[in-house]
Every structure is written in structure tokens, then in C-alpha cells.
mmCIF file of C-alpha atoms in Angstrom:
data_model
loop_
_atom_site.group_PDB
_atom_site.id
_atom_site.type_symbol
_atom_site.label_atom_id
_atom_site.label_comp_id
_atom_site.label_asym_id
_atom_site.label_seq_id
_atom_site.Cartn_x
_atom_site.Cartn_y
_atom_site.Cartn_z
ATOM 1 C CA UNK M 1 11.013 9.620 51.811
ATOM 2 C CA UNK M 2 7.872 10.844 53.061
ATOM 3 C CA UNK M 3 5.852 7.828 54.721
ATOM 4 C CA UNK M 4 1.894 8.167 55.846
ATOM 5 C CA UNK M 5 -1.503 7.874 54.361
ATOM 6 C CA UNK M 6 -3.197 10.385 52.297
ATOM 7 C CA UNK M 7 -7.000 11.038 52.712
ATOM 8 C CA UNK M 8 -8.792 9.970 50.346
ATOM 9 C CA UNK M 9 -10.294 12.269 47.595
ATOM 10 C CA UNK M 10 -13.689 10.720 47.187
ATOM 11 C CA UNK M 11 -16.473 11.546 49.309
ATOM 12 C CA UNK M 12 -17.957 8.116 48.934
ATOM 13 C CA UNK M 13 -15.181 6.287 50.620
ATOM 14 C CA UNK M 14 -15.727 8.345 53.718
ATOM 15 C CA UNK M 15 -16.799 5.076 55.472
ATOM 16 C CA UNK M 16 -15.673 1.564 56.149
ATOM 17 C CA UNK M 17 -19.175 0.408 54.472
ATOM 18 C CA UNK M 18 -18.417 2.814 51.529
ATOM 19 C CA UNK M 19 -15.207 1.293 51.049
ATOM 20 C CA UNK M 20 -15.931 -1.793 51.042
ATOM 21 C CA UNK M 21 -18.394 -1.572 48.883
ATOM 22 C CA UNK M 22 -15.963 0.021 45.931
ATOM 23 C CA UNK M 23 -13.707 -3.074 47.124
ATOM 24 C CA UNK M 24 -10.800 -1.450 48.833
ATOM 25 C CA UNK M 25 -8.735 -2.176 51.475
ATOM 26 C CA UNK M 26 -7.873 0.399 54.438
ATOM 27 C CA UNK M 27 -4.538 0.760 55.750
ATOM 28 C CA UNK M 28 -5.543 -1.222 58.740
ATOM 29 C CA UNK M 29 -7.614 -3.535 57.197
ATOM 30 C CA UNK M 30 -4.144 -4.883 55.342
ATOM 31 C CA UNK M 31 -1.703 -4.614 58.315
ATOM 32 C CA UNK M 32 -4.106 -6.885 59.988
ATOM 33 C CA UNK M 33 -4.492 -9.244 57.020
ATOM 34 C CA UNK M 34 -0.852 -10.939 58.022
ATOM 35 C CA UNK M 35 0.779 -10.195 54.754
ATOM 36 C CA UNK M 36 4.281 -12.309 55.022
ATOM 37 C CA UNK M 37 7.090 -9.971 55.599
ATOM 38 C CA UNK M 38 9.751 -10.217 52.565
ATOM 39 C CA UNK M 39 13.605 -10.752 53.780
ATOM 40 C CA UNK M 40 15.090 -8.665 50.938
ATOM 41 C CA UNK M 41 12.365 -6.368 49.848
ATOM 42 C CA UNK M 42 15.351 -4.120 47.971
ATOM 43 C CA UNK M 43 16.709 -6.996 46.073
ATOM 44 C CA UNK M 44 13.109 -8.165 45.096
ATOM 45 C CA UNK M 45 11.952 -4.937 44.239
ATOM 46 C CA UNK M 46 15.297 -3.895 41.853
ATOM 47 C CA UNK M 47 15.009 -7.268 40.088
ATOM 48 C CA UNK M 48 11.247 -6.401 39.077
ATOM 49 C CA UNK M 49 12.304 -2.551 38.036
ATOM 50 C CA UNK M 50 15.227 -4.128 35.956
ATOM 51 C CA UNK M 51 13.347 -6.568 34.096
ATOM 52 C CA UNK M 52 9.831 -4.947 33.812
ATOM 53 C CA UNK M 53 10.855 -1.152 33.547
ATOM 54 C CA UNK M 54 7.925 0.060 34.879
ATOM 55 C CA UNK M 55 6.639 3.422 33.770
ATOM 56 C CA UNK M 56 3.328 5.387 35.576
ATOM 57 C CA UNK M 57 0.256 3.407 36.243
ATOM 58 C CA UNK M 58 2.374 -0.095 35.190
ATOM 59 C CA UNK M 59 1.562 -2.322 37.379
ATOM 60 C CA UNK M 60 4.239 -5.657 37.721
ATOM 61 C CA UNK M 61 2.602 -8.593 39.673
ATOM 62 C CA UNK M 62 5.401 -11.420 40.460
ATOM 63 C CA UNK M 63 5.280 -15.061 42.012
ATOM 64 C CA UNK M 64 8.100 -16.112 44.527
ATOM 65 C CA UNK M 65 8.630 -19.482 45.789
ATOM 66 C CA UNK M 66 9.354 -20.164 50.015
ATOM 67 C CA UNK M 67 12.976 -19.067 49.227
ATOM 68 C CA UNK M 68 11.793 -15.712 47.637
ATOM 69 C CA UNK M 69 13.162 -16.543 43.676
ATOM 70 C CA UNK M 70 11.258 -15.485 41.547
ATOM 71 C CA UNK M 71 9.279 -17.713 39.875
ATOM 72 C CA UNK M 72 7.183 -15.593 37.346
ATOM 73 C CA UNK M 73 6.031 -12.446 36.338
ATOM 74 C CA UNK M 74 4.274 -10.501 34.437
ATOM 75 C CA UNK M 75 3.572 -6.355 34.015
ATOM 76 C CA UNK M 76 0.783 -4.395 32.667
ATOM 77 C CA UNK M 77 -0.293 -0.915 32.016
ATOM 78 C CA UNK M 78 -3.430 0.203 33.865
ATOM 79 C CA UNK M 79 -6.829 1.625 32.094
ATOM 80 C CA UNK M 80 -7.531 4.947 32.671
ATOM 81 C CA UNK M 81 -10.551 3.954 35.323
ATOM 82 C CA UNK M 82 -11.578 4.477 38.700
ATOM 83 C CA UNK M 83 -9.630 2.373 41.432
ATOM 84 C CA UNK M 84 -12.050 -0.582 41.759
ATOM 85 C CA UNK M 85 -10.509 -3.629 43.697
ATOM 86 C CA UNK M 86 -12.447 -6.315 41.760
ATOM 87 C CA UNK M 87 -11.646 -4.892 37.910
ATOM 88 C CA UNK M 88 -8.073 -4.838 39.742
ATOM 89 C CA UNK M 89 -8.596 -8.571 40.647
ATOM 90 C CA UNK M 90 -9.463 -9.702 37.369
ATOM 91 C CA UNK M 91 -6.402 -8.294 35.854
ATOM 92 C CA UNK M 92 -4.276 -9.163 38.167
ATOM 93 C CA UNK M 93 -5.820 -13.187 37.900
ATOM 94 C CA UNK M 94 -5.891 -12.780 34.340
ATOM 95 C CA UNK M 95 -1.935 -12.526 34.626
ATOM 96 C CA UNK M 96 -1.284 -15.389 36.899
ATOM 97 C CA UNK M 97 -3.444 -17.504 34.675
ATOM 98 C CA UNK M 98 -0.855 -16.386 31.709
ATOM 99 C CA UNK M 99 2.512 -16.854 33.240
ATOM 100 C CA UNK M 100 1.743 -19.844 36.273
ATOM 101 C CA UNK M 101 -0.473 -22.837 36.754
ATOM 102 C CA UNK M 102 -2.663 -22.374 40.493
ATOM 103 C CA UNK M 103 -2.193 -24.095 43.141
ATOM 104 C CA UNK M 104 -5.577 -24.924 44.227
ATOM 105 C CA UNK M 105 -5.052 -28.344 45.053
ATOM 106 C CA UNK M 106 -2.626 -27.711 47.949
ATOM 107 C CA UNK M 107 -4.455 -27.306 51.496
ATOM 108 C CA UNK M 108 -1.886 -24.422 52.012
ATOM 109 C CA UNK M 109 -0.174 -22.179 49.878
ATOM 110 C CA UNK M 110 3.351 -22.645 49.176
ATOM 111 C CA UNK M 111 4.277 -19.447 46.371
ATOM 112 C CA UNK M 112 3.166 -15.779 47.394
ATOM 113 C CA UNK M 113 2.290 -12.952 45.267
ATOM 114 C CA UNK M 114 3.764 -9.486 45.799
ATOM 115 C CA UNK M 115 2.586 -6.799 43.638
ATOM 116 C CA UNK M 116 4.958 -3.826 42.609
ATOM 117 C CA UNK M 117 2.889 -0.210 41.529
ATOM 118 C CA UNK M 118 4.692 1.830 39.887
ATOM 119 C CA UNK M 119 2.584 5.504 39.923
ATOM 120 C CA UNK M 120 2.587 9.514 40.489
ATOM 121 C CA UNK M 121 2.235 11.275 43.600
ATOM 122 C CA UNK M 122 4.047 10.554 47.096
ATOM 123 C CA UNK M 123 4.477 7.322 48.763
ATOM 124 C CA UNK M 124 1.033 8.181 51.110
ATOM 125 C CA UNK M 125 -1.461 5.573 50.748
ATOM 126 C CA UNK M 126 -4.133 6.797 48.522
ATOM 127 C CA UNK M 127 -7.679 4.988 47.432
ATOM 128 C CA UNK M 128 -6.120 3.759 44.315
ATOM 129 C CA UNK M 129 -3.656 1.856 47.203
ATOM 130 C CA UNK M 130 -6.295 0.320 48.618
ATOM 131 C CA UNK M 131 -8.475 -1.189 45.048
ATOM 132 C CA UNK M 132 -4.889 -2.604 44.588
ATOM 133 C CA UNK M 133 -4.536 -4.210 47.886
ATOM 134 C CA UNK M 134 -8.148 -5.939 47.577
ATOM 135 C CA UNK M 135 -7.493 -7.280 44.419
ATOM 136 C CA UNK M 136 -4.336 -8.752 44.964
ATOM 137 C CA UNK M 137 -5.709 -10.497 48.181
ATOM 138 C CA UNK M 138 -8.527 -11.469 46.152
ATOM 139 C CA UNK M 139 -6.736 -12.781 42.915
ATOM 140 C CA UNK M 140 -4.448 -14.976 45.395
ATOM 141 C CA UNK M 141 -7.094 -16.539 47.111
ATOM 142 C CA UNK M 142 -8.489 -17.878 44.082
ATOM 143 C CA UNK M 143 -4.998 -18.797 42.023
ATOM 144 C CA UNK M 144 -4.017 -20.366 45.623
ATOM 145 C CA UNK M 145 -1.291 -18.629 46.290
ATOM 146 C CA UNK M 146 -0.364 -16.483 49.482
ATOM 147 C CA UNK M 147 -0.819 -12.527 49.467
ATOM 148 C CA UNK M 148 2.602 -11.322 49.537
ATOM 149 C CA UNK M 149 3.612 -7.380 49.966
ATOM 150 C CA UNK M 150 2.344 -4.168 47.751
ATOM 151 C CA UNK M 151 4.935 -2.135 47.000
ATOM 152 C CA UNK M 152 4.499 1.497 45.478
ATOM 153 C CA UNK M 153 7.337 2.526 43.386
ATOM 154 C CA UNK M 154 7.426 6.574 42.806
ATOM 155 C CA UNK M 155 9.522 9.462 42.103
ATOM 156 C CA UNK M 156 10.535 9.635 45.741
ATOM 157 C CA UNK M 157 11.135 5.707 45.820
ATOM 158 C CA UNK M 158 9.677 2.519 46.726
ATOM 159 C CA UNK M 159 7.616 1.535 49.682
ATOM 160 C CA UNK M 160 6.328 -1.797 51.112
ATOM 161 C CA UNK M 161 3.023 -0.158 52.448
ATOM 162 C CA UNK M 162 1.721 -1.371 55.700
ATOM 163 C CA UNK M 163 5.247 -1.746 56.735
ATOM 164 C CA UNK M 164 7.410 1.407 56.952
ATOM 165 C CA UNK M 165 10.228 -0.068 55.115
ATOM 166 C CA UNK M 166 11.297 1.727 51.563
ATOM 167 C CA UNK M 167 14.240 3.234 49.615
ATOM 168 C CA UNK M 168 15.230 6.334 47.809
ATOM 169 C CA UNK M 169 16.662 3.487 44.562
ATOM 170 C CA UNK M 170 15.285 2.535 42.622
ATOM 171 C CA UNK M 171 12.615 4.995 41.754
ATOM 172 C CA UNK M 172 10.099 6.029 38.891
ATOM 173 C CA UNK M 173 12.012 7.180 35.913
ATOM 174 C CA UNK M 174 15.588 5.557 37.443
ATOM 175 C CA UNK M 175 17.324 3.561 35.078
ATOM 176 C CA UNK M 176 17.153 -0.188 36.150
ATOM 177 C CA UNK M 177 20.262 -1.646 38.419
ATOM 178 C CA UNK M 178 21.710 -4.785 37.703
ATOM 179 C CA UNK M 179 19.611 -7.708 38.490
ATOM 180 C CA UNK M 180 20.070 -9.269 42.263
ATOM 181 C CA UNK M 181 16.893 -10.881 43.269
ATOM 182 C CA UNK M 182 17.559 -14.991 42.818
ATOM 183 C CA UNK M 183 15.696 -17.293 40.073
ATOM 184 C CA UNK M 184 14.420 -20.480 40.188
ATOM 185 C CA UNK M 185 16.925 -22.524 38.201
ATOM 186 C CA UNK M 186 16.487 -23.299 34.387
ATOM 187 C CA UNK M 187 13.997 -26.255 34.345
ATOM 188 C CA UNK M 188 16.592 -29.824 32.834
ATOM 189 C CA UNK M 189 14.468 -30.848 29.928
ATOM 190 C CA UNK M 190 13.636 -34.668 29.752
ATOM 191 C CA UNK M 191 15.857 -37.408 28.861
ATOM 192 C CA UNK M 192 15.044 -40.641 26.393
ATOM 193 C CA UNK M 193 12.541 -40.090 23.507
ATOM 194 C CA UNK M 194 13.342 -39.491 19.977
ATOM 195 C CA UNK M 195 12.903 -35.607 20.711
ATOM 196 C CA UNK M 196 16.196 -36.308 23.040
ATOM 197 C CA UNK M 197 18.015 -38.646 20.358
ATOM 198 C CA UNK M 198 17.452 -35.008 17.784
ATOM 199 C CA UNK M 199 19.331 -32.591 20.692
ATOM 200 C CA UNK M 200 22.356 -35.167 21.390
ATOM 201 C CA UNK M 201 22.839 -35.713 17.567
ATOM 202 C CA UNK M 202 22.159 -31.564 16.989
ATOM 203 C CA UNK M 203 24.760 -30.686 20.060
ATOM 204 C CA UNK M 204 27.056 -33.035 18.615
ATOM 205 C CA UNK M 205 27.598 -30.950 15.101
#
């Protein structure tokens, strides 16, 4: 795999100012944002390609717990549009709201997010990269959750960006490996209630 950043093609972004004004994150901006380092970023990254299946611009944004099992996650298709960090955010926040209640209350965050971009090109950083970068950190801070890795998945592989670690499988267009990364256990429904008398008298047929 080919690791580095590409320059970006727009002439606005040709400063920090200009870039943070179109709300994206530089290279260095993130490796000095202390994004938690995953322990398994292979097994977390083949258990999102096998159950999302992501295709080009599908973007799969997952919840782990201080263990790293999954939790939930979700996976969406992004709009043809220019890579803007805070129509990023809103999508991304949009899908936590759907598949896991905040944590807001806490006074530190105990789940992290980790985001998983499935797209064309190389694994170089690009601007696109960087709108996904600030809207993750963005859409954690206000589901309370902690910013966990980006991850670009393309033909050549996947690639934790900002940390040099990546794989050749699985890639864009592989077919899906079996499922590794852990789950939280099933949830044991309630006991007592005349909702529990119906399931003891229905598992007893």
C-alpha cells in the first residue's frame, strides 16, 4: 500500500485559515487531536466490511464500548457534494441519534466512534479526508462520545489515517470475510409482568 498525503485540489484550502473555514481537518491537526489508538484495527475494520458492504462514497460510522465490541452501527451513502466537515457532521449525528442514545450526562466519555470510508483513489489523505475527520470529531463531541479512528477503505486497502497502520484485506470491491470483531452480548429481556407470563407459556408449546 501506498501511505502519504495528497495535496489538495482546491485552491481555497491552500491555508490553515482557508481550511478551517470549509471545516476540515489537516493531517496534523488530527494526529495531534489524541485520537485513541484501536488494539485490533483489522478485526474492527473486517467486521464493519462484512456487515455493512460498503461500496464507493458509503460511509459506515460504528460505536464501540471500552472493550472495543461493537455496540452499533449504522452506514450511509454520501451526496454527490463538496467535502464540507459540518454537512459531514450532521449526517454523521443524524446516525448516532438513529441507532444509540448520547451520553451527555457522563463527565467523560466511555464509547468511541470510529468512522470507516469506503472511496476511490489511493490511500493519500485528500480534502474530502479531512471534512470527514472534522465532522466526526464534531458529531462526537456533541453525542458524548470519544473520537475514535478514520479509516479509508480503497481498492488498495484500508488505512487508519494519522497512524501508518493498514492492510491489503479487506478492500473496496472484496467480498466480506467472516465476521471477527466481538459484540456486546444480546441484551436478557425482563422478568415478571404479564408480557413475561405470554413468553414462558409461548416457549412452553
Amino acid at each position: 500500500m501506498t501511505f502519504g498525503f495528497a495535496p489538495s485540489s482546491a485552491a481555497s484550502l491552500s491555508t490553515p485559515a482557508a481550511a478551517s473555514a470549509n471545516r476540515v481537518l489537516e493531517p496534523a491537526e488530527w494526529a495531534a487531536a489524541g485520537i485513541p489508538l484501536l488494539r485490533s484495527p483489522r478485526e474492527v475494520v473486517s467486521g464493519l466490511h462484512a456487515r455493512h458492504r460498503p461500496g464507493p462514497a458509503t460511509a459506515v460510522v460504528a460505536v464501540l464500548d471500552s472493550d472495543e465490541r461493537l455496540r452499533a452501527s449504522a452506514s450511509f451513502t454520501r451526496r454527490s457534494t463538496g467535502a464540507d466537515g459540518w454537512m459531514y457532521r450532521n449526517a454523521l449525528l443524524a446516525q448516532l441519534r438513529r441507532v444509540i442514545p448520547h451520553d451527555l450526562r457522563r463527565r467523560t466519555p466511555v464509547r468511541t466512534a470510529v468512522l470507516l470510508y469506503c472511496r476511490e483513489g489511493d490511500a493519500r489523505w485528500t480534502e474530502e479526508d479531512g471534512a470527514w475527520m472534522w465532522g466526526l470529531r464534531d458529531a462526537c463531541t456533541l453525542h458524548g462520545l470519544r473520537c475514535g479512528a478514520y479509516i479509508t477503505l480503497t481498492r488498495d486497502g484500508w488505512q487508519v489515517l494519522g497512524e501508518g497502520r493498514g492492510g491489503r484485506h479487506p478492500s473496496a470491491g472484496s467480498e466480506p470475510e467472516p465476521v471477527a470483531m466481538s459484540e456486546a452480548p444480546p441484551r436478557i429481556p425482563r422478568t415478571g409482568g404479564a408480557a413475561s407470563d405470554v413468553l414462558r407459556r409461548a416457549a412452553a408449546r
